[in-house]
Amino acid sequence: MKFPLLKEPLFQFLVLGAALFGLFHLVGNKKAHAPERIVVSSARIDNLADGFSRTWRRPPSKEELQGLVDDYVRDEVFYREGRAAGLDRDDVIIRRRVRQKMEFFAEDASGPEPSEAELAAYLESNPERFKTEDRLTFHQVFLSATRRGAAIDRDGQQVSNALALASAAVDTTAIGDPFLLGEEFQAVSLTELAGIFGDVFAKRMSVMEQGRWQGPIPSSFGQHFVYISERIQGGAPPLDAIRDAVRREWSNARRLEAEQKLYGSLRERYEIVVEQVPAASTQTEASR
């Protein structure tokens, strides 16, 4: 017996559609009978309440706590469905946040607080990280480029002659111009000097002798004659003086080390394939 209806395209389409509808209905019923579980544990509820308390400086009410739980469930539903749909695969922000969380895990695994011996050993192995600069105490005679104009070099020579045999107790205000930051500078580092007067001034000061007038030293402000009364030598201070800084650096070094170890162990699980950019594409980009 022949059934010409079976050969009709419309009939075949209807049969295929009915089969697909039945399969979808079967899967949908299976999901309806056995939904994926979302468990909001008591520890999670405590965490939500603690976050609210730290933000608002009070515990949440019953209604507010229920709202926090509802928001958490909403987030979890969207997160799971988004992952199932693959929405996280090409999102740079999500990838970066996940990486940051993995790095936080490495930080937690970086170990306990350092001992005195470990801090001392770290300081000895990394003295350049904690070395302090030379600091200078000095006073100056200042000649303003704005006020003196073209006569500044002539006036500078006169000040130089006057200071050649002078002591530190010279009246600087009588022979110089007022400076915005004053004439006296106490325990100033070379970096601070560079920030105020410029690099040329700081370099000149770094090699100048102590106990006599010297200059002129040029700056963007004008000319400076200086008398260095004290030079505090820089260097690596003792551990007691910089314990907090050494602890921070030690902890950061341990964190980076733990992070690198974690990354190395995780990377071994993957085969890394880096595809080369086709030569034609490279030439096209270079010609743009």
Tab-separated table of C-alpha atoms in Angstrom:
chain	number	residue	atom	x	y	z
A	1	MET	CA	0.000	0.000	0.000
A	2	LYS	CA	1.323	3.400	-0.951
A	3	PHE	CA	0.945	6.571	1.108
A	4	PRO	CA	1.544	9.536	-1.201
A	5	LEU	CA	0.952	11.880	1.709
A	6	LEU	CA	4.276	10.806	3.247
A	7	LYS	CA	6.095	12.290	0.279
A	8	GLU	CA	4.488	15.676	0.636
A	9	PRO	CA	7.003	18.330	1.929
A	10	LEU	CA	4.356	20.061	4.012
A	11	PHE	CA	3.475	16.837	5.800
A	12	GLN	CA	7.162	16.100	6.489
A	13	PHE	CA	7.632	19.606	7.902
A	14	LEU	CA	4.644	19.193	10.245
A	15	VAL	CA	5.896	15.813	11.478
A	16	LEU	CA	9.394	17.256	12.183
A	17	GLY	CA	7.887	20.235	13.995
A	18	ALA	CA	5.718	17.989	16.151
A	19	ALA	CA	8.764	15.875	17.078
A	20	LEU	CA	10.775	18.922	18.071
A	21	PHE	CA	7.867	20.292	20.115
A	22	GLY	CA	7.539	16.984	21.938
A	23	LEU	CA	11.272	16.886	22.698
A	24	PHE	CA	11.205	20.451	24.019
A	25	HIS	CA	8.141	19.657	26.147
A	26	LEU	CA	9.841	16.541	27.553
A	27	VAL	CA	12.998	18.451	28.490
A	28	GLY	CA	10.958	21.309	29.931
A	29	ASN	CA	8.974	18.932	32.117
A	30	LYS	CA	12.162	17.273	33.292
A	31	LYS	CA	13.566	20.647	34.355
A	32	ALA	CA	10.295	21.546	36.012
A	33	HIS	CA	10.341	18.365	38.075
A	34	ALA	CA	14.040	18.572	38.982
A	35	PRO	CA	15.133	22.248	39.099
A	36	GLU	CA	18.731	23.179	39.849
A	37	ARG	CA	19.175	24.001	43.518
A	38	ILE	CA	20.272	27.360	44.869
A	39	VAL	CA	21.203	27.054	48.523
A	40	VAL	CA	21.416	30.239	50.582
A	41	SER	CA	23.352	29.001	53.593
A	42	SER	CA	23.258	30.518	57.062
A	43	ALA	CA	26.894	31.547	56.562
A	44	ARG	CA	25.907	33.405	53.380
A	45	ILE	CA	23.049	35.164	55.207
A	46	ASP	CA	25.457	36.206	57.976
A	47	ASN	CA	27.819	37.546	55.325
A	48	LEU	CA	25.035	39.560	53.688
A	49	ALA	CA	23.967	40.972	57.051
A	50	ASP	CA	27.562	41.818	57.959
A	51	GLY	CA	28.061	43.680	54.686
A	52	PHE	CA	24.898	45.690	55.333
A	53	SER	CA	26.035	46.509	58.893
A	54	ARG	CA	29.458	47.710	57.756
A	55	THR	CA	27.867	49.955	55.140
A	56	TRP	CA	25.007	51.427	57.179
A	57	ARG	CA	26.478	51.110	60.701
A	58	ARG	CA	23.452	49.124	61.920
A	59	PRO	CA	22.062	45.614	61.470
A	60	PRO	CA	19.402	45.069	58.795
A	61	SER	CA	15.745	44.724	59.691
A	62	LYS	CA	13.857	41.515	58.918
A	63	GLU	CA	12.487	43.022	55.701
A	64	GLU	CA	15.881	44.385	54.666
A	65	LEU	CA	17.539	41.011	55.294
A	66	GLN	CA	14.871	39.301	53.190
A	67	GLY	CA	15.568	41.839	50.447
A	68	LEU	CA	19.280	41.036	50.606
A	69	VAL	CA	18.528	37.324	50.276
A	70	ASP	CA	16.171	37.982	47.344
A	71	ASP	CA	18.860	40.063	45.602
A	72	TYR	CA	21.416	37.300	46.160
A	73	VAL	CA	19.080	34.684	44.653
A	74	ARG	CA	18.353	36.994	41.712
A	75	ASP	CA	22.084	37.487	41.118
A	76	GLU	CA	22.726	33.754	41.354
A	77	VAL	CA	19.939	32.907	38.887
A	78	PHE	CA	21.156	35.423	36.324
A	79	TYR	CA	24.790	34.418	36.890
A	80	ARG	CA	24.115	30.712	36.327
A	81	GLU	CA	21.915	31.307	33.317
A	82	GLY	CA	24.429	33.754	31.877
A	83	ARG	CA	27.240	31.249	32.265
A	84	ALA	CA	25.095	28.497	30.749
A	85	ALA	CA	24.473	30.778	27.769
A	86	GLY	CA	28.190	31.501	27.467
A	87	LEU	CA	27.814	35.216	28.128
A	88	ASP	CA	30.971	35.268	30.276
A	89	ARG	CA	33.335	33.900	27.658
A	90	ASP	CA	34.255	37.053	25.790
A	91	ASP	CA	33.577	39.663	28.486
A	92	VAL	CA	36.844	41.404	29.380
A	93	ILE	CA	35.490	42.843	32.647
A	94	ILE	CA	34.248	39.480	33.906
A	95	ARG	CA	37.531	37.795	32.964
A	96	ARG	CA	39.462	40.480	34.831
A	97	ARG	CA	37.311	40.173	37.956
A	98	VAL	CA	37.733	36.385	38.002
A	99	ARG	CA	41.486	36.802	37.626
A	100	GLN	CA	41.527	39.272	40.537
A	101	LYS	CA	39.677	36.778	42.716
A	102	MET	CA	42.224	34.081	41.878
A	103	GLU	CA	45.003	36.510	42.797
A	104	PHE	CA	43.248	37.179	46.116
A	105	PHE	CA	43.303	33.442	46.777
A	106	ALA	CA	47.051	33.507	46.191
A	107	GLU	CA	47.380	36.422	48.606
A	108	ASP	CA	45.515	34.473	51.299
A	109	ALA	CA	47.887	31.567	50.731
A	110	SER	CA	51.016	33.713	51.013
A	111	GLY	CA	51.639	32.675	54.627
A	112	PRO	CA	51.576	33.998	58.218
A	113	GLU	CA	53.128	37.165	59.600
A	114	PRO	CA	56.929	37.363	59.184
A	115	SER	CA	59.295	36.730	62.064
A	116	GLU	CA	61.960	39.190	63.180
A	117	ALA	CA	64.622	37.053	61.517
A	118	GLU	CA	62.723	37.071	58.198
A	119	LEU	CA	62.307	40.853	58.280
A	120	ALA	CA	65.977	41.383	59.110
A	121	ALA	CA	67.022	39.024	56.300
A	122	TYR	CA	64.743	40.799	53.828
A	123	LEU	CA	66.152	44.199	54.801
A	124	GLU	CA	69.705	42.912	54.416
A	125	SER	CA	68.924	41.422	50.988
A	126	ASN	CA	67.122	44.542	49.703
A	127	PRO	CA	68.869	47.583	51.207
A	128	GLU	CA	68.216	49.731	48.117
A	129	ARG	CA	64.453	49.545	48.734
A	130	PHE	CA	64.788	51.300	52.079
A	131	LYS	CA	67.809	53.518	51.585
A	132	THR	CA	67.213	57.106	52.604
A	133	GLU	CA	68.607	60.145	50.777
A	134	ASP	CA	71.100	62.668	52.034
A	135	ARG	CA	69.383	65.585	53.760
A	136	LEU	CA	70.732	69.114	53.856
A	137	THR	CA	70.187	72.003	56.230
A	138	PHE	CA	71.157	75.317	54.644
A	139	HIS	CA	70.285	78.955	54.218
A	140	GLN	CA	70.543	81.083	51.118
A	141	VAL	CA	70.912	84.513	49.579
A	142	PHE	CA	68.463	84.766	46.696
A	143	LEU	CA	68.587	87.082	43.677
A	144	SER	CA	65.305	87.261	41.771
A	145	ALA	CA	65.519	87.054	37.967
A	146	THR	CA	62.196	88.881	37.692
A	147	ARG	CA	63.224	91.739	39.956
A	148	ARG	CA	66.837	92.138	38.791
A	149	GLY	CA	66.437	91.476	35.067
A	150	ALA	CA	69.576	92.034	32.988
A	151	ALA	CA	71.502	93.239	36.040
A	152	ILE	CA	71.359	89.874	37.814
A	153	ASP	CA	74.823	88.704	36.695
A	154	ARG	CA	76.453	91.956	37.822
A	155	ASP	CA	74.595	91.854	41.129
A	156	GLY	CA	75.507	88.205	41.528
A	157	GLN	CA	79.202	89.007	41.224
A	158	GLN	CA	78.881	91.663	43.926
A	159	VAL	CA	77.099	89.207	46.261
A	160	SER	CA	79.746	86.576	45.558
A	161	ASN	CA	82.515	89.017	46.557
A	162	ALA	CA	80.635	90.028	49.701
A	163	LEU	CA	80.143	86.418	50.769
A	164	ALA	CA	83.678	85.241	49.993
A	165	LEU	CA	84.911	86.023	53.508
A	166	ALA	CA	81.553	86.065	55.298
A	167	SER	CA	80.439	83.648	58.010
A	168	ALA	CA	77.152	81.804	58.261
A	169	ALA	CA	75.737	84.657	60.345
A	170	VAL	CA	75.510	87.102	57.433
A	171	ASP	CA	72.279	89.109	57.134
A	172	THR	CA	70.879	87.528	53.968
A	173	THR	CA	67.887	89.869	53.772
A	174	ALA	CA	70.166	92.901	53.488
A	175	ILE	CA	71.934	91.714	50.333
A	176	GLY	CA	69.344	89.499	48.671
A	177	ASP	CA	65.711	89.376	47.630
A	178	PRO	CA	62.888	87.692	49.579
A	179	PHE	CA	62.115	84.137	48.533
A	180	LEU	CA	58.577	82.719	48.752
A	181	LEU	CA	59.666	79.671	50.788
A	182	GLY	CA	62.092	81.602	52.948
A	183	GLU	CA	65.851	81.622	53.385
A	184	GLU	CA	66.172	78.714	55.873
A	185	PHE	CA	65.746	75.050	54.874
A	186	GLN	CA	65.908	72.241	57.444
A	187	ALA	CA	66.799	68.596	56.601
A	188	VAL	CA	65.619	68.777	52.991
A	189	SER	CA	66.210	65.737	50.750
A	190	LEU	CA	67.721	66.022	47.294
A	191	THR	CA	64.425	64.879	45.758
A	192	GLU	CA	62.607	67.657	47.586
A	193	LEU	CA	65.213	70.171	46.429
A	194	ALA	CA	64.730	69.028	42.830
A	195	GLY	CA	60.988	69.512	43.216
A	196	ILE	CA	61.444	73.077	44.487
A	197	PHE	CA	64.439	74.413	42.583
A	198	GLY	CA	64.963	71.935	39.715
A	199	ASP	CA	67.340	69.062	38.942
A	200	VAL	CA	70.359	71.277	38.198
A	201	PHE	CA	70.113	72.907	41.613
A	202	ALA	CA	69.788	69.532	43.403
A	203	LYS	CA	72.778	68.027	41.585
A	204	ARG	CA	74.961	71.020	42.449
A	205	MET	CA	73.906	70.847	46.092
A	206	SER	CA	74.678	67.119	46.279
A	207	VAL	CA	78.415	67.736	45.781
A	208	MET	CA	78.864	71.053	47.588
A	209	GLU	CA	81.025	71.415	50.670
A	210	GLN	CA	79.687	72.112	54.113
A	211	GLY	CA	80.587	75.195	56.162
A	212	ARG	CA	81.130	77.935	53.572
A	213	TRP	CA	79.199	80.145	51.160
A	214	GLN	CA	79.022	78.877	47.588
A	215	GLY	CA	77.286	79.924	44.401
A	216	PRO	CA	75.657	81.208	42.417
A	217	ILE	CA	73.450	78.204	41.594
A	218	PRO	CA	70.911	78.965	38.868
A	219	SER	CA	67.252	78.003	39.007
A	220	SER	CA	64.083	79.066	37.244
A	221	PHE	CA	63.639	81.683	39.994
A	222	GLY	CA	67.026	83.337	39.630
A	223	GLN	CA	70.394	82.830	41.400
A	224	HIS	CA	71.078	81.263	44.796
A	225	PHE	CA	74.073	81.499	47.128
A	226	VAL	CA	73.947	78.775	49.792
A	227	TYR	CA	75.620	77.921	53.085
A	228	ILE	CA	75.255	74.238	54.049
A	229	SER	CA	75.393	73.946	57.837
A	230	GLU	CA	74.541	70.237	58.155
A	231	ARG	CA	74.543	67.196	55.903
A	232	ILE	CA	72.729	64.093	57.165
A	233	GLN	CA	74.076	61.090	55.302
A	234	GLY	CA	71.497	58.736	53.817
A	235	GLY	CA	71.647	54.965	53.942
A	236	ALA	CA	69.755	51.918	55.119
A	237	PRO	CA	68.264	52.692	58.550
A	238	PRO	CA	67.975	50.009	61.249
A	239	LEU	CA	65.024	47.631	61.213
A	240	ASP	CA	63.441	49.214	64.311
A	241	ALA	CA	63.091	52.530	62.471
A	242	ILE	CA	61.370	51.129	59.357
A	243	ARG	CA	59.725	47.937	60.601
A	244	ASP	CA	56.289	48.723	59.100
A	245	ALA	CA	57.752	49.538	55.676
A	246	VAL	CA	59.846	46.352	55.658
A	247	ARG	CA	56.810	44.284	56.674
A	248	ARG	CA	54.760	45.773	53.808
A	249	GLU	CA	57.482	45.065	51.269
A	250	TRP	CA	58.050	41.559	52.646
A	251	SER	CA	54.334	40.760	52.496
A	252	ASN	CA	54.055	42.103	48.966
A	253	ALA	CA	57.025	40.016	47.834
A	254	ARG	CA	55.501	36.879	49.406
A	255	ARG	CA	52.160	37.641	47.744
A	256	LEU	CA	53.755	37.986	44.314
A	257	GLU	CA	55.715	34.790	44.869
A	258	ALA	CA	52.590	32.863	45.907
A	259	GLU	CA	50.677	34.282	42.942
A	260	GLN	CA	53.410	33.216	40.532
A	261	LYS	CA	53.508	29.703	42.020
A	262	LEU	CA	49.733	29.390	41.740
A	263	TYR	CA	49.792	30.584	38.140
A	264	GLY	CA	52.633	28.192	37.286
A	265	SER	CA	50.814	25.182	38.725
A	266	LEU	CA	47.540	26.116	36.994
A	267	ARG	CA	49.220	26.837	33.677
A	268	GLU	CA	50.628	23.298	33.546
A	269	ARG	CA	47.061	22.023	33.136
A	270	TYR	CA	46.716	23.703	29.764
A	271	GLU	CA	48.237	23.312	26.348
A	272	ILE	CA	48.945	26.849	25.140
A	273	VAL	CA	48.609	27.380	21.399
A	274	VAL	CA	49.449	30.846	20.093
A	275	GLU	CA	48.436	31.238	16.501
A	276	GLN	CA	50.505	33.466	14.265
A	277	VAL	CA	48.878	36.386	12.527
A	278	PRO	CA	48.777	35.699	8.786
A	279	ALA	CA	51.385	37.613	6.826
A	280	ALA	CA	48.720	39.225	4.643
A	281	SER	CA	46.903	40.611	7.702
A	282	THR	CA	50.148	41.997	9.118
A	283	GLN	CA	50.951	43.765	5.875
A	284	THR	CA	47.446	45.174	5.676
A	285	GLU	CA	47.659	46.602	9.225
A	286	ALA	CA	51.123	48.050	8.539
A	287	SER	CA	49.900	49.845	5.428
A	288	ARG	CA	47.085	51.631	7.267
